[in-house]
Short mmCIF file of C-alpha atoms and ligand atoms in Angstrom, two decimals:
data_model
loop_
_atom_site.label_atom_id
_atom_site.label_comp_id
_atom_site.label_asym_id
_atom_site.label_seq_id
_atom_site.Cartn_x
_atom_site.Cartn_y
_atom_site.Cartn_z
CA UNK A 35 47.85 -16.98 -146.92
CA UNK A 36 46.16 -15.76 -143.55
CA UNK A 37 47.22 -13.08 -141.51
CA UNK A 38 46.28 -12.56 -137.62
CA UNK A 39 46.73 -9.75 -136.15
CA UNK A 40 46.61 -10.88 -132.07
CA UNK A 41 46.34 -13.97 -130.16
CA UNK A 42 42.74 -14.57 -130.43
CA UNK A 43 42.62 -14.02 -134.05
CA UNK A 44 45.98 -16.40 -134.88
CA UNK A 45 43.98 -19.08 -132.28
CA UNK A 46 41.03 -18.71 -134.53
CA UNK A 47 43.47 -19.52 -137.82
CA UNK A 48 45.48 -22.45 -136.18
CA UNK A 49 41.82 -24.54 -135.05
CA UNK A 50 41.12 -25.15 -139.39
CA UNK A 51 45.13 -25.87 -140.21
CA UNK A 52 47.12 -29.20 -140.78
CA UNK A 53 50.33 -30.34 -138.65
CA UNK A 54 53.00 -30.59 -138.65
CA UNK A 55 53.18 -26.46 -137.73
CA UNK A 56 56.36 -24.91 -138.21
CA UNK A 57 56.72 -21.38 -136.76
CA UNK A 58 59.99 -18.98 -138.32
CA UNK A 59 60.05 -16.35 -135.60
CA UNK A 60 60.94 -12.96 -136.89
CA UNK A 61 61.29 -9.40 -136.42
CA UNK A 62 60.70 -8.32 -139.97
CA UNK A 63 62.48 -6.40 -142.09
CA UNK A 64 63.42 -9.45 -144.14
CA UNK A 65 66.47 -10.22 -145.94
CA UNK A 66 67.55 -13.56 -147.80
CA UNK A 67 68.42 -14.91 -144.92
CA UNK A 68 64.57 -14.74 -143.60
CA UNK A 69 63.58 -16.53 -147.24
CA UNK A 70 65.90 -18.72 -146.64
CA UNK A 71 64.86 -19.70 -143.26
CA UNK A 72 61.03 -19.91 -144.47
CA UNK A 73 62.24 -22.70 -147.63
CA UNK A 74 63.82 -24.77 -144.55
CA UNK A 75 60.63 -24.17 -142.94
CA UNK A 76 58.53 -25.24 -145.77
CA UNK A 77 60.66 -28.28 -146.08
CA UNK A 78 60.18 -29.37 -142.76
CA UNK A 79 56.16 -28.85 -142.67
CA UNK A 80 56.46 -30.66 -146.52
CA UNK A 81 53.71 -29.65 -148.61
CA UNK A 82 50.36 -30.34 -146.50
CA UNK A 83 51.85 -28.81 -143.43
CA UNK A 84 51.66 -25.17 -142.17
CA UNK A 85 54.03 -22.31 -142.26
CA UNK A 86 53.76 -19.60 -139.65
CA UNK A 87 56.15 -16.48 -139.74
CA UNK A 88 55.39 -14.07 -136.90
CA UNK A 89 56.52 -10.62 -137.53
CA UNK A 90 56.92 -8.74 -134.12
CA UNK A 91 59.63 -6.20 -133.20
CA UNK A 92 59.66 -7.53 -129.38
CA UNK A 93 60.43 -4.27 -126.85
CA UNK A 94 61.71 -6.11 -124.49
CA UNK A 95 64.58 -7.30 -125.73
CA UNK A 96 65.71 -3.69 -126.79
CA UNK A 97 68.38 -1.90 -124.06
CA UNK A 98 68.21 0.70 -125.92
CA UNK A 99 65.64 3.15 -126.91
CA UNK A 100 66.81 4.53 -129.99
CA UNK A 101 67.82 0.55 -131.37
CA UNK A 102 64.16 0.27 -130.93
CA UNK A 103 62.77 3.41 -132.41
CA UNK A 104 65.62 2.96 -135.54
CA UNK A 105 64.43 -0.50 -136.27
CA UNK A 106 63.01 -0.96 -139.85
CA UNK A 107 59.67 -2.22 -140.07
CA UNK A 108 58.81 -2.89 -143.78
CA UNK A 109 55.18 -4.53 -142.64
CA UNK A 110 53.83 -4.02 -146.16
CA UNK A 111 56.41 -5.49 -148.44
CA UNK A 112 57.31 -8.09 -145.49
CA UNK A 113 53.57 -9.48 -145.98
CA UNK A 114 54.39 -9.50 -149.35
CA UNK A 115 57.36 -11.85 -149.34
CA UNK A 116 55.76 -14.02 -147.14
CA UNK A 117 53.12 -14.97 -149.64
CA UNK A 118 56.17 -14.92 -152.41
CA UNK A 119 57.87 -18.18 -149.91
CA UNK A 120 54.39 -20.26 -149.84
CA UNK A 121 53.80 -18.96 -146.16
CA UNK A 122 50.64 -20.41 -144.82
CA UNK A 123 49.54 -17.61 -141.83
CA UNK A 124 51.83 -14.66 -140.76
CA UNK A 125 51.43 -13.64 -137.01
CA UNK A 126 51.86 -9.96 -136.98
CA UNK A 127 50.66 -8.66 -133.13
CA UNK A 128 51.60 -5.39 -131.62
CA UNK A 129 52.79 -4.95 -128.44
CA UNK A 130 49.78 -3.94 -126.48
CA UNK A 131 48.60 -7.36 -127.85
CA UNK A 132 51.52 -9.83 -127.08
CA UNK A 133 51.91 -8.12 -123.15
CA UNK A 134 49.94 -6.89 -120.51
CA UNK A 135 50.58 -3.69 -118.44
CA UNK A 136 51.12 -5.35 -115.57
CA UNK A 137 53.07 -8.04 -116.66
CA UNK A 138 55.38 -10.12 -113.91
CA UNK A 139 56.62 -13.17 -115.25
CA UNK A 140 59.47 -13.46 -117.26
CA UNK A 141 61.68 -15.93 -118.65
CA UNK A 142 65.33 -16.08 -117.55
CA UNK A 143 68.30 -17.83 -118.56
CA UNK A 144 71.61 -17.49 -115.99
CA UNK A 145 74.41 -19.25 -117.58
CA UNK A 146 75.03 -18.79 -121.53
CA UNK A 147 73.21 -15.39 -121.29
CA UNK A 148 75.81 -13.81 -119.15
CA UNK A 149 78.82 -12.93 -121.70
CA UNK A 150 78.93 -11.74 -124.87
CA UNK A 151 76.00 -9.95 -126.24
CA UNK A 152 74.61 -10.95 -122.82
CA UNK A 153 77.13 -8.73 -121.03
CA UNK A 154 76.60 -5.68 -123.02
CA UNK A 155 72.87 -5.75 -123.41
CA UNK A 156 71.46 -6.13 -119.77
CA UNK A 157 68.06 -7.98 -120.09
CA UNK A 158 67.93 -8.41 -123.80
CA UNK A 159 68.00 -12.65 -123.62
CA UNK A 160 65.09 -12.39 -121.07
CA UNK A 161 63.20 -10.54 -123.43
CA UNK A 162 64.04 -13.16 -126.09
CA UNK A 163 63.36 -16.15 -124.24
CA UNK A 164 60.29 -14.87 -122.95
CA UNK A 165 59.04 -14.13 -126.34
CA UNK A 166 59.95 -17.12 -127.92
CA UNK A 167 58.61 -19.31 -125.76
CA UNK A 168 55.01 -17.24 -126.12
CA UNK A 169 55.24 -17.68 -129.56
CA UNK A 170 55.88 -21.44 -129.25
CA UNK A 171 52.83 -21.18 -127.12
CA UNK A 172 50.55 -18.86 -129.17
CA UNK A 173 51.03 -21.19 -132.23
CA UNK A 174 51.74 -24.43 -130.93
CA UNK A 175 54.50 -25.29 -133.16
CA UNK A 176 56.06 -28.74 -133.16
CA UNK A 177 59.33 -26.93 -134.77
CA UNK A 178 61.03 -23.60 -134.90
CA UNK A 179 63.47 -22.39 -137.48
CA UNK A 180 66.29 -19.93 -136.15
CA UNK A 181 69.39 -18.50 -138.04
CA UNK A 182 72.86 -19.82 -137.02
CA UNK A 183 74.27 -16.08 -137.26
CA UNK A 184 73.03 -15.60 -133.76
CA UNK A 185 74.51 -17.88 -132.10
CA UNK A 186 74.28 -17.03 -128.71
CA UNK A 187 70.41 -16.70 -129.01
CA UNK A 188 70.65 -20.17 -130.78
CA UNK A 189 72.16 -22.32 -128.00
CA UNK A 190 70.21 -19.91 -124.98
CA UNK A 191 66.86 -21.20 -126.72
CA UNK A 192 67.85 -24.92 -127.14
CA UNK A 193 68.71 -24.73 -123.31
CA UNK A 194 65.48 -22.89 -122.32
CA UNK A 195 63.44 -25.81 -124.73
CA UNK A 196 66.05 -28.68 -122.53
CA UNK A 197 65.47 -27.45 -119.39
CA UNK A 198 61.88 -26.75 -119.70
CA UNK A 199 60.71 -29.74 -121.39
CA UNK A 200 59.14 -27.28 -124.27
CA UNK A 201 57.91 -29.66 -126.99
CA UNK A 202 59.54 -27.99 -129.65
CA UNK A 203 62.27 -29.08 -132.27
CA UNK A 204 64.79 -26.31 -132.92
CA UNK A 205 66.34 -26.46 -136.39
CA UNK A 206 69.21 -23.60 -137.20
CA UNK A 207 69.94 -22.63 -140.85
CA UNK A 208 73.16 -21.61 -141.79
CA UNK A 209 74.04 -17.67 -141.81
CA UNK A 210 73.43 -16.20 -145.19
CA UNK A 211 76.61 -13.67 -146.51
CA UNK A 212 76.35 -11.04 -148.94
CA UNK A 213 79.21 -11.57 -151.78
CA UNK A 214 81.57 -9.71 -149.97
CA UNK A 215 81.34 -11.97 -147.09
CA UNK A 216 79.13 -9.59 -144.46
CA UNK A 217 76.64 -11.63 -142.72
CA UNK A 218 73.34 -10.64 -143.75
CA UNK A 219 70.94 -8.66 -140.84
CA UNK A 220 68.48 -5.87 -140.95
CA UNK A 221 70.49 -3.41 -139.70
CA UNK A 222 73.01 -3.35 -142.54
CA UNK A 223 70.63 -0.61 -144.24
CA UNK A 224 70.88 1.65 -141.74
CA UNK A 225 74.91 1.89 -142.48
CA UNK A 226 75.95 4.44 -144.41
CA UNK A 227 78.00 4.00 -147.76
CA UNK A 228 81.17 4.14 -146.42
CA UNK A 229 80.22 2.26 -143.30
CA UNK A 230 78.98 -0.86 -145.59
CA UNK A 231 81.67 -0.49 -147.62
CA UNK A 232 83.94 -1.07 -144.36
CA UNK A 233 81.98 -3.52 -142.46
CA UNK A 234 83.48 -6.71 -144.71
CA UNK A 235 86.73 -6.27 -142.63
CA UNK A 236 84.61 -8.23 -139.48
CA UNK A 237 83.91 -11.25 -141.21
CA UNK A 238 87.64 -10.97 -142.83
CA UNK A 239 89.78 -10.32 -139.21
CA UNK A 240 87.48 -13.56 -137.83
CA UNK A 241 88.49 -15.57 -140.82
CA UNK A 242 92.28 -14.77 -140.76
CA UNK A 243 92.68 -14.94 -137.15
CA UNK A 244 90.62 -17.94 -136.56
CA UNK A 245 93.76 -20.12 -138.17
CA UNK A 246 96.19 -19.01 -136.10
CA UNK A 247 97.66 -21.14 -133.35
CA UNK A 248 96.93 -20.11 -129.59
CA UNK A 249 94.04 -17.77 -128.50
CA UNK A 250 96.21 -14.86 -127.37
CA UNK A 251 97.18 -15.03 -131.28
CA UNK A 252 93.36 -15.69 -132.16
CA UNK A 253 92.17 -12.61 -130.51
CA UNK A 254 94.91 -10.46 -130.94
CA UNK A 255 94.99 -10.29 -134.45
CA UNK A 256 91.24 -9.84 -134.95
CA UNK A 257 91.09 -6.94 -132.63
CA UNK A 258 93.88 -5.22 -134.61
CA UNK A 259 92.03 -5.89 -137.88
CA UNK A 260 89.16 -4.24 -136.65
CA UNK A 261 90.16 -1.55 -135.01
CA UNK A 262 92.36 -0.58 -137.78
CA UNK A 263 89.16 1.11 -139.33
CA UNK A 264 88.51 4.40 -137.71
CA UNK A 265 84.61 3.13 -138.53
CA UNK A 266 84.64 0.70 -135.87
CA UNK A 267 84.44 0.44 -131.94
CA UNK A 268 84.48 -3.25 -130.18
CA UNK A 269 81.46 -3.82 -128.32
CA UNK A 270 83.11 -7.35 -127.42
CA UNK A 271 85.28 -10.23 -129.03
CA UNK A 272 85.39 -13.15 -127.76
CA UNK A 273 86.97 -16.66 -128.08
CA UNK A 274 84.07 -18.63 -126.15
CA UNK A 275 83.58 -22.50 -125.42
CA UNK A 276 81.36 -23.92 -128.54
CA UNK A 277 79.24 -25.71 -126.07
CA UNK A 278 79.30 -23.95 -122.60
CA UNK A 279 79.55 -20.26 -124.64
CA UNK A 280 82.52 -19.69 -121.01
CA UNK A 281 85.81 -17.71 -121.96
CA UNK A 282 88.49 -20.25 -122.77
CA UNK A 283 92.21 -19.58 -123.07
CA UNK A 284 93.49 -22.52 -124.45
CA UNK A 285 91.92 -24.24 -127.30
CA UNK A 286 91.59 -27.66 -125.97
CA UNK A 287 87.99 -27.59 -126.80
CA UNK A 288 85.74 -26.49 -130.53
CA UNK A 289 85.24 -22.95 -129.66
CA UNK A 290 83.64 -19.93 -131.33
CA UNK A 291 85.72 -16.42 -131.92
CA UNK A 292 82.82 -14.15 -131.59
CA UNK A 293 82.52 -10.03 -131.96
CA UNK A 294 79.69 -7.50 -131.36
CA UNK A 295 80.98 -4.10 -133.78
CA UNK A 296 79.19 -0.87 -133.71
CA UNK A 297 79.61 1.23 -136.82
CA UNK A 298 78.28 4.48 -135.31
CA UNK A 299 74.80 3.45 -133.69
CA UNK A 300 74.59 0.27 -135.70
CA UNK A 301 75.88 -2.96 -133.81
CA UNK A 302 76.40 -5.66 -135.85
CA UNK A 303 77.68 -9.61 -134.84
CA UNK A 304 79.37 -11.96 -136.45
CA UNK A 305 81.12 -15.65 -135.20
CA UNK A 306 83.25 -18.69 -136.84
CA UNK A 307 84.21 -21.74 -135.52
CA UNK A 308 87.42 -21.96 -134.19
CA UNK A 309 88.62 -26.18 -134.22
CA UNK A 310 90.88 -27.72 -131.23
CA UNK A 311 94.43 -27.54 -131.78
O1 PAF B 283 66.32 -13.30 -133.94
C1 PAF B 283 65.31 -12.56 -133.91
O2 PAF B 283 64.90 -11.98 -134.93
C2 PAF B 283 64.59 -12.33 -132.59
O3 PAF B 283 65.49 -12.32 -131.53
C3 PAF B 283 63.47 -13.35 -132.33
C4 PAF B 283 64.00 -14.77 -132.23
C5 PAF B 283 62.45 -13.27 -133.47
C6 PAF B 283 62.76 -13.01 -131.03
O4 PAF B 283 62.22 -11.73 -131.05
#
């Protein structure tokens, strides 16, 4: 496995490897749900083909200060699993390296960006676009893996790739649950005890209120299954158009019941599909 540490050096790397290149953007801190995005990976690029994870905690995409400061950045034992899931070359720049002082162009999305975590977390989608589609640049990848827990950030990039013709196949994997059915994300470890111990109750209020009849019903009950912890504060939730990610108000159309929870400073998201009645 090869490691490059900035641009140059990863450019170096990618003129001696074999296509197809598959790229697993990350932000560290890895969970099963990274592994298991790297095995889809690897089965894309099949055996002769080359793995790149890139490991960057992107600023940019922070609104807040202390989310960035508090995020975990295990950079040691990251490396580590990386060469345990047959990685080929791990892209791990810093941020001096990936943008310049100065810089002016940015990448913006003004349609499935605007609600949800959009609404909440001015600027944060900019920041993701625009350092996905660097990445997609810096390693010329003819595929990208992305987890489906993140949904929003899922169908934003598959419009950016659309509408700007980026040469890129986007593959999602499915979101990967702990046993007690919380979706898996490096921020469950900075909960505390009693906060993890709570924080099943999101997945649970989206499950029972996702079979209910009308969307009043939908959201209704899932807001007063959450906020029945004294843990919890709404950051949003959402019954959303599957495809268009718009509020809807009748379910005429798939749709997605969607929720942003902060347990103290720790926001955490979770979604389920919601069929047409
Ligand atoms: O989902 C993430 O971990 C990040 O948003 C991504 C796609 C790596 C961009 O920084």
């Amino acid at each position: 496995m090869k490691v490059a540490d900035s641009g140059s050096a990863l450019r170096e790397i990618l003129k001696t490897v074999p296509g197809p290149r598959v790229l697993v953007p990350t932000m560290g801190a890895f969970h099963p749900g990274h592994i298991s995005l790297m095995h889809r990976a690897r089965e894309i690029a099949g055996p002769n083909g080359t793995m790149i994870v890139s490991i960057f905690v992107n600023p940019i995409q922070f609104d807040r200060a202390s989310d960035l400061a508090a995020y975990p950045r295990p950079m040691e034992s990251d490396i580590a699993e990386c060469e345990g899931a047959g990685v080929d070359v791990v892209f791990t720049p810093d941020a001096g390296s990936m943008y310049f002082p100065d810089r002016s162009v940015t990448v913006t999305e003004t349609l499935l960006s605007r609600g949800l975590c959009g609404a909440t977390r001015p600027g944060h989608f900019d920041g993701v676009c625009t350092v996905v589609l660097k990445l997609f640049l810096l390693t010329g990848c003819d595929a990208a893996i992305f987890g489906e827990k993140d949904f929003q950030q899922l169908a934003i990039i598959r419009r950016m790739v659309r509408d700007l013709d980026v040469p890129v196949e986007i593959i999602s994997c499915p979101t990967v649950r702990e046993p007690d059915g919380l979706a898996m994300s490096s921020r469950n470890t900075r909960l505390t005890p009693e906060q993890r111990e709570d924080a099943p109750r999101i997945r649970k209020a989206l499950l029972e209120a996702a079979s209910l009849e009308t969307a009043d019903e939908i959201l209704r009950s899932a807001r007063t299954l959450i906020e029945a912890s004294p843990l919890t504060r709404i950051d949003y939730l959402s019954l959303v158009d599957a495809e268009t990610l718009q509020p809807v108000i009748a379910l005429e159309r798939p749709a997605v019941l969607a929720a942003a929870v902060f347990y103290g400073e720790v926001r955490l998201i979770d979604h389920i599909a919601v069929k047409a009645r």
